[in-house]
């Protein structure tokens, strides 16, 4: 793309940028906020508030001095805001500092216990949120990958504070698999596994790539579309977590295969980032060895309030500047003089009257269209799956593609009536021999942080008693040299299996890849669980579930296969296992099932007493 085309793309990207319209309680410019109710929680006191009863346009503004340091002493009178060339009256104003350190009087629990806990922490304006997007499709596998990987490892190991939330993703990471953490040492281990796959097409990483290669399609364009779509989805996801500023660090050599669709596709991603109040910082890992940075890196950064870090061998400093940019900014709110509801773009310009200062803010916003909002709400409601199906599908993403093992955790009841948790694991096919996992150990803690179990776990499974409720399981994987090569922490919800009511233990999946394995599974009294939930269409599954409760002998038990929208596709035959009261089994060949994500639903009922268990599977190939 030539210089003239790049200018056109920048203009289009600017014209599609947007700001978020918010409704809240006002802090009048130049006035103190009204007194807070002392009974209100501290978290609410820290959050900025805006005026109710009108559409207030919120603009997050970063102001830096010549050394790149935030400028803290400005007032509302130092700012000028124009919408479509018309000067606006600033009605709300706040300076936000987020240092990454907990307040002295804050009883904040730093460790992230679950995705829900991460979302609650992300909603706080004093918590900084960063997402590192490693675009492996557009990073060379050798020098660029090595430079970028080392930069990410150093970045996550040194740049963040105790309260910062950071996540790592790649183009094939679904948004429900994004896991924010404050365990930066674990994140650094994940970063060590990052690979570059530019111009490397075999082995593929998705069924879509398989199909594209089989029919001789343009695999480079497909990958560019996948990366950009994932980047847009990530920005939208961040917008769902919080209203305040977020940052995506997009590491890529640039998108060059989109052809004539490059400008509108980039513009669409820019619009999504601005609507979500997400700044995109683009990083070209090639440094000075790059002949020219891709225009897409400039477009994404310059039009979302971020910065393009390109043509530089010293990446560490600019990356730390990303954190500094998020540490202090101004929240400026105004009620548009036109108060438009026309569904059109309205340009915003923010200036600071003092000289020699760098000002970064979004370029504008799209006013809401009442018809479009109503249609979007109706569409979202229609597409939303039932909560039990959504929960089962979300569990497919408990572990990311970068982990070296799959881990299964299952709750059941012992012969003497206690609840136990079983942990089993299955190694994944490794890329390098030195990463080969040799041992796996776990430490389990209850909701109060009390130690429930600590020790090695066999692949067949290790069980230990646990209470009902949330159990935090800390997983460590070591190689043959006793070095930690992988780690993970997950929150496991243990159901109440004690009592008279019907209740299912966690369903167990057994996988057979041929007739011999299938015969072995059917004859062993306690075969090894298959820890992964990703299976092939050539596999044959046995799904087993224990049913507990006073009326289990009289219960009617059924099973069905459900798609992502909650629609039943087919009834599955479920039978009681002979000589093992309460154990039920589904024999499920997959050859006739299409690739995709599904849920197997086990259901039991005895009069008004009902129980269900849902297990998600991903069928590939």
XYZ file of C-alpha atoms in Angstrom:
621
model
C 0.000 0.000 0.000
C 1.531 3.333 -1.066
C 1.687 6.569 0.911
C -1.465 7.983 -0.657
C -3.350 4.797 0.149
C -2.037 4.879 3.700
C -3.348 8.419 4.179
C -6.730 7.270 2.907
C -6.698 4.339 5.331
C -5.829 6.604 8.250
C -8.676 8.941 7.399
C -11.124 6.054 7.134
C -9.914 4.638 10.416
C -10.343 8.018 12.090
C -13.818 8.392 10.667
C -14.809 5.036 12.132
C -13.392 5.657 15.620
C -15.900 6.139 18.416
C -16.299 7.061 22.072
C -18.498 5.441 24.647
C -21.746 7.086 25.710
C -22.298 6.626 29.422
C -25.001 7.420 31.951
C -24.070 8.166 35.556
C -23.779 10.841 38.355
C -21.971 14.160 37.709
C -18.780 15.547 39.082
C -19.096 19.121 37.930
C -15.960 20.663 36.507
C -14.221 22.727 39.147
C -16.479 21.421 41.946
C -15.986 18.839 44.635
C -18.067 15.673 44.339
C -21.047 15.321 46.658
C -20.330 13.554 49.946
C -20.444 9.772 49.801
C -22.532 7.600 52.043
C -20.003 6.182 54.527
C -21.780 2.839 54.290
C -20.941 2.535 50.580
C -18.100 0.121 49.835
C -14.631 1.426 49.070
C -14.717 0.099 45.515
C -17.652 2.363 44.661
C -15.938 5.398 46.182
C -12.945 4.963 43.883
C -14.924 4.857 40.668
C -15.470 8.062 38.684
C -19.049 9.178 38.357
C -20.961 11.171 35.766
C -24.227 13.037 35.423
C -27.485 11.130 34.985
C -30.388 11.998 32.739
C -28.413 12.776 29.588
C -26.058 11.052 27.197
C -22.610 11.980 28.448
C -19.698 11.394 26.114
C -16.745 10.088 28.119
C -13.263 10.622 26.713
C -10.166 9.201 28.403
C -7.247 11.543 27.738
C -3.555 10.748 28.261
C -1.319 13.817 28.636
C 2.472 13.307 28.597
C 5.426 15.650 28.941
C 8.536 15.561 26.748
C 9.970 12.673 28.766
C 6.826 10.558 28.395
C 5.706 11.103 31.975
C 2.030 11.726 32.834
C 1.167 15.346 33.648
C -0.931 15.316 36.858
C -1.704 18.948 37.690
C -4.150 19.949 34.950
C -7.684 21.210 35.557
C -10.786 21.204 33.420
C -9.970 24.770 32.351
C -6.764 23.499 30.713
C -8.745 21.364 28.240
C -10.725 22.194 25.123
C -13.025 19.603 23.567
C -14.653 20.002 20.171
C -17.315 17.829 18.604
C -17.677 18.239 14.846
C -15.775 21.540 15.169
C -18.099 22.938 17.848
C -16.585 23.741 21.259
C -18.236 21.729 24.041
C -18.762 22.534 27.714
C -16.896 20.108 29.966
C -19.323 18.873 32.604
C -17.369 16.124 34.337
C -13.669 15.831 35.006
C -11.440 13.500 36.990
C -7.769 12.600 37.166
C -7.262 8.848 37.621
C -4.073 7.311 38.943
C -3.478 3.573 38.861
C -0.020 2.662 40.082
C -0.399 -1.113 40.161
C -0.001 -1.088 43.937
C -2.762 -1.784 46.465
C -3.839 1.032 48.734
C -2.541 0.893 52.296
C -6.060 0.292 53.659
C -7.069 -2.117 50.903
C -7.823 -5.704 51.902
C -7.627 -6.689 48.232
C -6.972 -10.371 47.602
C -4.315 -10.249 44.901
C -4.495 -13.826 43.621
C -7.136 -14.291 40.905
C -9.359 -17.188 41.941
C -11.716 -17.437 38.962
C -12.783 -15.629 35.751
C -15.586 -14.016 37.755
C -13.085 -12.691 40.283
C -10.930 -11.337 37.424
C -13.951 -9.556 35.932
C -14.802 -7.968 39.284
C -11.223 -6.738 39.699
C -11.070 -5.464 36.109
C -14.126 -3.289 36.735
C -12.140 -1.173 39.219
C -10.742 2.082 37.819
C -7.654 1.763 40.032
C -6.739 -1.594 38.434
C -4.808 -1.519 35.161
C -5.823 -4.052 32.499
C -3.486 -5.287 29.745
C -3.929 -7.936 27.063
C -0.869 -9.178 25.164
C -1.931 -10.434 21.706
C 0.783 -12.616 20.157
C -0.096 -12.828 16.453
C 1.840 -16.002 15.667
C 0.437 -16.080 12.126
C 2.376 -12.890 11.361
C 5.648 -13.482 13.208
C 8.607 -15.268 11.591
C 9.465 -18.505 13.355
C 13.144 -17.763 13.995
C 14.754 -14.386 14.776
C 11.540 -12.369 15.086
C 9.890 -14.978 17.309
C 12.998 -15.150 19.506
C 13.206 -11.350 19.889
C 9.503 -10.987 20.510
C 9.359 -13.888 22.945
C 12.285 -12.557 24.991
C 10.667 -9.110 25.047
C 7.358 -10.519 26.297
C 9.063 -12.624 28.980
C 11.008 -9.606 30.253
C 7.913 -7.401 30.001
C 5.635 -9.625 32.075
C 8.434 -10.347 34.571
C 9.373 -6.731 35.312
C 6.831 -4.152 34.176
C 3.709 -4.778 36.230
C 2.541 -4.061 39.751
C 0.797 -6.405 42.199
C -2.747 -5.277 41.283
C -2.297 -5.217 37.495
C -4.307 -7.711 35.445
C -2.534 -9.209 32.428
C -3.598 -11.874 29.928
C -1.942 -13.533 26.942
C -3.729 -14.698 23.793
C -3.119 -15.679 20.166
C -5.347 -15.582 17.050
C -7.082 -18.868 17.906
C -7.804 -18.046 21.545
C -11.569 -17.566 21.978
C -12.558 -14.700 24.244
C -13.991 -17.097 26.827
C -10.504 -18.612 27.120
C -8.815 -15.303 27.993
C -7.534 -15.633 31.541
C -6.333 -12.563 33.418
C -3.766 -13.174 36.119
C -1.458 -11.533 38.621
C 0.825 -14.556 38.625
C 3.455 -13.063 36.328
C 5.939 -15.894 36.792
C 3.334 -18.320 35.421
C 2.648 -15.892 32.587
C 6.363 -15.823 31.773
C 6.312 -19.624 31.508
C 3.446 -19.347 29.035
C 5.417 -16.759 27.070
C 8.352 -19.179 26.713
C 6.137 -21.424 24.581
C 5.173 -18.713 22.072
C 6.001 -19.604 18.473
C 6.123 -17.765 15.160
C 4.219 -19.385 12.293
C 4.430 -16.880 9.446
C 4.745 -18.892 6.194
C 4.579 -22.127 8.222
C 1.391 -23.894 7.199
C 1.913 -27.494 8.339
C 0.911 -28.650 10.857
C -2.223 -26.543 10.837
C -3.911 -25.315 14.000
C -7.544 -25.381 12.912
C -10.017 -27.264 10.758
C -10.580 -24.060 8.776
C -6.915 -24.036 7.738
C -7.165 -27.704 6.775
C -10.101 -26.959 4.486
C -8.430 -23.882 2.996
C -5.267 -25.818 2.159
C -7.241 -28.748 0.758
C -9.060 -26.579 -1.752
C -6.020 -24.453 -2.617
C -7.388 -21.260 -1.058
C -5.448 -18.185 -0.033
C -4.195 -19.299 3.377
C -2.345 -16.003 4.003
C -5.506 -13.956 3.567
C -7.425 -16.390 5.771
C -4.848 -15.995 8.520
C -4.915 -12.205 8.245
C -8.710 -12.221 8.553
C -8.546 -14.584 11.549
C -5.969 -12.399 13.328
C -7.876 -9.185 12.733
C -11.188 -10.760 13.721
C -9.617 -12.060 16.957
C -8.115 -8.638 17.688
C -11.507 -6.992 17.213
C -13.199 -9.622 19.405
C -10.578 -9.075 22.105
C -11.274 -5.329 22.137
C -15.024 -5.929 22.418
C -14.430 -8.423 25.227
C -12.302 -5.915 27.151
C -15.085 -3.371 26.728
C -17.484 -5.788 28.407
C -15.221 -5.962 31.473
C -14.994 -2.281 32.247
C -15.785 1.184 30.983
C -12.351 2.631 31.771
C -9.186 2.518 29.736
C -7.674 -0.826 28.657
C -4.610 -1.618 26.555
C -3.897 -4.323 23.981
C -0.247 -4.947 23.123
C -0.477 -6.385 19.599
C 2.790 -8.113 18.625
C 2.921 -8.688 14.884
C 4.891 -7.966 11.735
C 1.688 -6.553 10.273
C -1.270 -7.649 8.163
C -0.335 -7.558 4.483
C -2.624 -10.073 2.786
C -6.057 -8.434 3.067
C -5.948 -6.907 -0.398
C -8.573 -4.328 -1.308
C -10.501 -5.105 1.881
C -7.683 -3.918 4.132
C -8.997 -0.396 4.726
C -12.586 -1.293 5.703
C -11.469 -4.261 7.810
C -8.918 -2.182 9.700
C -11.473 0.573 10.112
C -13.937 -1.898 11.597
C -11.325 -3.061 14.126
C -10.469 0.544 15.019
C -14.126 1.325 15.574
C -14.529 -1.687 17.879
C -11.463 -0.662 19.896
C -12.696 2.892 20.304
C -16.205 1.837 21.251
C -14.612 -0.401 23.882
C -12.243 2.343 25.112
C -9.252 0.143 24.290
C -5.906 1.541 23.159
C -3.932 -0.723 20.813
C -0.148 -0.572 20.996
C 1.425 -2.354 18.020
C 4.868 -3.941 18.313
C 6.928 -5.150 15.331
C 9.356 -7.719 16.803
C 11.784 -7.421 13.874
C 13.185 -4.140 15.161
C 15.629 -2.370 12.836
C 15.900 -5.463 10.636
C 12.480 -4.640 9.188
C 12.723 -2.841 5.859
C 9.399 -1.114 6.473
C 6.708 -1.575 9.071
C 3.285 -2.545 7.763
C 0.809 0.320 7.493
C -1.697 -1.733 9.472
C 0.459 -1.343 12.601
C 0.300 2.458 12.328
C -3.424 2.505 11.562
C -4.374 0.358 14.550
C -2.187 2.300 16.987
C -2.557 5.908 15.879
C -6.343 5.786 15.744
C -7.058 4.110 19.073
C -4.934 6.250 21.402
C -2.009 3.802 21.377
C 1.399 3.942 19.739
C 3.238 1.972 17.044
C 6.499 0.505 18.399
C 8.307 -0.239 15.148
C 11.806 0.010 13.662
C 13.352 -0.130 17.118
C 15.765 -2.673 18.535
C 15.070 -1.417 22.061
C 11.546 -2.728 22.725
C 11.757 -2.849 26.534
C 11.533 0.911 27.049
C 8.519 1.477 24.763
C 6.706 -1.493 26.312
C 7.183 -0.073 29.797
C 5.809 3.215 28.452
C 2.559 1.342 27.709
C 2.226 0.656 31.436
C 3.145 4.243 32.267
C 0.487 5.563 29.867
C -2.140 3.540 31.745
C -0.981 4.759 35.145
C -2.513 8.222 34.900
C -5.135 9.781 32.640
C -8.005 12.247 32.683
C -11.677 11.338 32.389
C -13.388 14.158 30.554
C -17.147 14.113 30.085
C -19.435 16.439 28.163
C -23.040 16.364 27.059
C -23.115 16.968 23.325
C -24.762 20.252 22.371
C -26.611 18.366 19.622
C -27.264 15.240 21.773
C -27.420 13.239 18.536
C -29.251 9.951 18.078
C -28.625 9.693 14.355
C -26.407 6.603 14.221
C -23.592 8.652 12.644
C -19.961 9.348 13.438
C -19.147 12.558 15.336
C -15.545 13.696 15.445
C -13.867 14.670 18.720
C -10.751 16.796 19.123
C -9.118 17.259 22.523
C -6.518 19.963 23.096
C -4.557 21.119 26.130
C -3.927 24.843 26.266
C -0.457 24.444 27.724
C 2.284 23.914 25.139
C 4.838 21.118 24.600
C 2.524 18.357 25.840
C 1.515 15.190 23.989
C -2.233 14.530 24.053
C -3.733 11.140 23.166
C -7.464 10.573 22.954
C -9.961 8.826 20.761
C -10.962 10.437 17.506
C -14.731 10.442 17.939
C -17.837 8.371 18.574
C -20.816 6.894 16.802
C -24.081 8.227 18.167
C -26.586 5.507 19.022
C -29.476 4.738 16.731
C -32.581 3.742 18.667
C -33.583 1.274 15.977
C -30.110 -0.273 15.840
C -29.948 -0.585 19.635
C -33.328 -2.339 19.772
C -32.374 -4.720 16.970
C -29.014 -5.500 18.586
C -30.640 -6.267 21.946
C -33.177 -8.575 20.316
C -30.480 -10.354 18.327
C -28.256 -10.798 21.386
C -31.145 -12.177 23.443
C -32.043 -14.651 20.696
C -28.433 -15.838 20.297
C -27.686 -16.228 23.997
C -27.480 -19.909 25.004
C -29.022 -21.211 28.230
C -26.766 -20.553 31.211
C -26.055 -24.252 31.866
C -24.956 -24.772 28.249
C -22.851 -21.612 28.278
C -21.120 -22.736 31.495
C -20.267 -26.133 30.028
C -18.883 -24.538 26.859
C -16.833 -22.070 28.899
C -15.136 -24.967 30.666
C -13.743 -26.030 27.294
C -11.486 -23.004 27.590
C -10.171 -23.598 31.112
C -6.737 -24.362 29.673
C -5.105 -22.508 26.805
C -3.417 -24.019 23.754
C -0.021 -23.176 25.247
C -0.231 -25.655 28.128
C 1.755 -28.886 27.957
C -0.859 -31.106 29.617
C -4.626 -31.382 29.878
C -5.924 -31.657 33.442
C -9.299 -33.067 34.486
C -10.837 -32.420 37.892
C -13.870 -34.449 38.913
C -15.972 -34.501 42.085
C -17.473 -37.768 43.340
C -18.496 -39.490 46.570
C -16.474 -42.059 48.479
C -17.884 -45.338 49.797
C -18.125 -43.844 53.297
C -20.167 -40.876 52.049
C -17.542 -38.125 51.807
C -16.959 -35.849 48.804
C -13.644 -36.215 47.008
C -11.914 -34.470 44.137
C -9.985 -36.506 41.571
C -7.257 -34.884 39.478
C -5.967 -36.691 36.366
C -3.865 -35.517 33.453
C -3.040 -36.329 29.847
C 0.159 -35.068 28.140
C -0.211 -33.149 24.916
C 1.992 -33.711 21.883
C 5.021 -31.536 22.568
C 6.937 -29.391 20.101
C 10.325 -29.831 21.760
C 11.730 -32.730 23.735
C 12.993 -30.569 26.607
C 9.398 -29.536 27.379
C 8.254 -33.148 27.791
C 6.281 -33.289 31.064
C 7.440 -35.901 33.554
C 5.519 -35.175 36.748
C 2.488 -33.141 37.779
C 1.809 -31.944 41.302
C -1.131 -30.049 42.769
C -1.874 -27.970 45.816
C -5.565 -27.605 46.697
C -6.890 -24.814 48.935
C -10.391 -24.224 50.257
C -12.249 -20.888 50.109
C -10.461 -19.710 53.274
C -7.014 -20.561 51.924
C -6.609 -23.693 54.057
C -4.510 -26.489 52.544
C -6.613 -29.508 51.522
C -3.997 -31.532 49.639
C -0.475 -31.208 48.294
C 1.385 -33.862 46.333
C 2.071 -35.656 43.059
C -0.725 -36.709 40.728
C -0.621 -39.835 38.597
C -1.988 -39.766 35.063
C -4.660 -42.265 36.115
C -5.765 -39.852 38.814
C -5.192 -38.945 42.448
C -8.150 -38.354 44.809
C -8.441 -36.429 48.077
C -11.360 -35.280 50.300
C -12.757 -31.778 49.756
C -15.743 -29.757 50.985
C -18.497 -28.561 48.657
C -17.866 -25.088 47.261
C -14.938 -23.447 45.497
C -11.572 -25.208 45.640
C -8.488 -23.518 44.227
C -6.201 -26.012 42.473
C -2.610 -24.934 41.805
C -0.951 -27.116 39.153
C 2.800 -27.454 38.516
C 4.360 -29.526 35.713
C 8.028 -30.553 35.806
C 10.286 -32.119 33.185
C 12.724 -34.999 33.662
C 15.317 -32.547 35.073
C 12.816 -31.517 37.797
C 12.415 -28.051 36.277
C 8.972 -26.401 36.221
C 7.924 -26.128 32.572
C 4.243 -25.279 33.021
C 1.874 -24.079 35.730
C -1.742 -23.091 36.133
C -4.225 -22.114 38.825
C -7.919 -22.846 38.400
C -11.018 -22.506 40.569
C -13.043 -25.724 40.733
C -16.666 -25.699 41.877
C -17.377 -28.845 43.893
C -21.114 -29.709 43.952
C -22.907 -30.862 47.086
C -23.089 -34.645 46.673
C -24.132 -35.372 50.280
C -27.834 -35.715 51.019
C -31.030 -37.283 49.780
C -31.494 -35.171 46.641
C -30.442 -36.519 43.247
C -26.976 -35.288 42.258
C -24.504 -36.171 39.505
C -20.791 -36.551 40.062
C -18.590 -34.830 37.473
C -18.953 -36.856 34.246
C -15.803 -38.693 33.137
C -14.809 -39.105 29.497
C -12.988 -42.231 28.318
C -11.556 -42.137 24.800
C -10.863 -45.074 22.465
C -8.931 -44.583 19.215
C -9.535 -48.098 17.941
C -11.205 -51.444 18.698
C -8.406 -52.631 20.997
C -8.560 -49.507 23.181
C -12.348 -49.764 23.277
C -12.239 -53.370 24.516
C -9.733 -52.332 27.177
C -11.986 -49.503 28.366
C -15.018 -51.754 28.627
C -13.210 -54.447 30.620
C -11.197 -52.319 33.085
C -13.096 -51.546 36.296
C -11.466 -48.110 36.675
C -9.894 -47.000 33.375
C -7.799 -43.868 33.034
C -9.873 -40.687 32.417
C -9.197 -38.737 29.247
C -8.356 -35.285 30.601
C -8.767 -33.339 27.358
C -12.127 -32.254 25.988
C -10.797 -31.969 22.423
C -11.543 -35.161 20.494
C -11.405 -36.373 16.901
C -14.285 -37.571 14.760
C -12.466 -40.910 14.499
C -12.637 -41.359 18.294
C -15.206 -43.348 20.229
C -16.166 -42.016 23.643
C -17.529 -43.607 26.765
C -19.078 -40.970 29.013
C -19.601 -42.133 32.576
C -21.504 -40.438 35.402
C -22.311 -41.487 38.970
C -25.776 -40.621 40.222
C -26.348 -40.144 43.959
C -29.456 -39.588 46.053
C -32.116 -41.498 47.952
C -34.238 -42.131 44.848
C -31.535 -42.924 42.317
C -32.744 -46.504 41.897
C -36.156 -45.192 40.789
C -34.812 -42.323 38.665
C -35.368 -42.006 34.941
C -32.008 -41.267 33.317
C -31.540 -39.789 29.828
C -28.857 -38.079 27.769
C -28.754 -35.808 24.762
C -26.307 -33.941 22.534
C -26.821 -30.169 22.536
C -25.358 -27.491 20.235
C -24.025 -24.072 21.248
C -27.462 -22.439 21.124
C -28.939 -25.026 23.493
C -30.856 -26.945 20.811
C -31.049 -30.726 21.253
C -29.488 -32.451 18.241
C -29.971 -36.099 19.134
C -30.902 -38.315 22.083
C -27.968 -40.416 23.300
C -28.449 -43.962 24.595
C -27.532 -44.165 28.288
C -27.378 -47.463 30.188
C -26.696 -48.533 33.761
C -23.325 -50.253 34.207
C -23.906 -53.809 35.516
C -22.973 -54.531 39.139
C -22.191 -50.860 39.816
C -25.335 -49.214 41.250
C -25.627 -45.560 40.311
C -23.072 -45.659 37.469
C -24.435 -44.794 34.008
C -22.632 -44.834 30.686
C -23.035 -43.426 27.174
C -21.370 -45.185 24.235
C -20.800 -42.355 21.765
C -19.040 -42.910 18.372
C -18.231 -39.537 16.793
C -17.924 -40.422 13.100
C -21.379 -39.074 12.232
C -20.955 -35.797 14.175
C -19.672 -32.644 12.492
C -16.723 -30.685 13.851
C -17.577 -28.035 16.431
C -18.389 -27.414 20.095
C -21.139 -29.443 21.731
C -22.527 -30.296 25.165
C -23.443 -33.759 26.406
C -26.314 -33.432 28.900
C -26.989 -36.162 31.473
C -30.383 -35.828 33.167
C -32.127 -37.744 35.946
C -35.554 -37.335 37.498
C -37.627 -39.066 40.173
C -40.877 -37.181 40.641
C -40.014 -33.587 41.504
C -36.400 -34.525 42.268
C -34.219 -33.678 39.262
C -30.499 -33.421 38.511
C -28.390 -32.683 35.448
C -24.720 -32.740 34.508
C -23.280 -31.015 31.441
C -19.927 -31.712 29.812
C -18.593 -29.773 26.840
C -16.578 -31.374 24.035
C -14.808 -29.953 20.996
C -14.803 -32.249 17.952
C -12.058 -31.634 15.381
C -10.996 -33.298 12.169
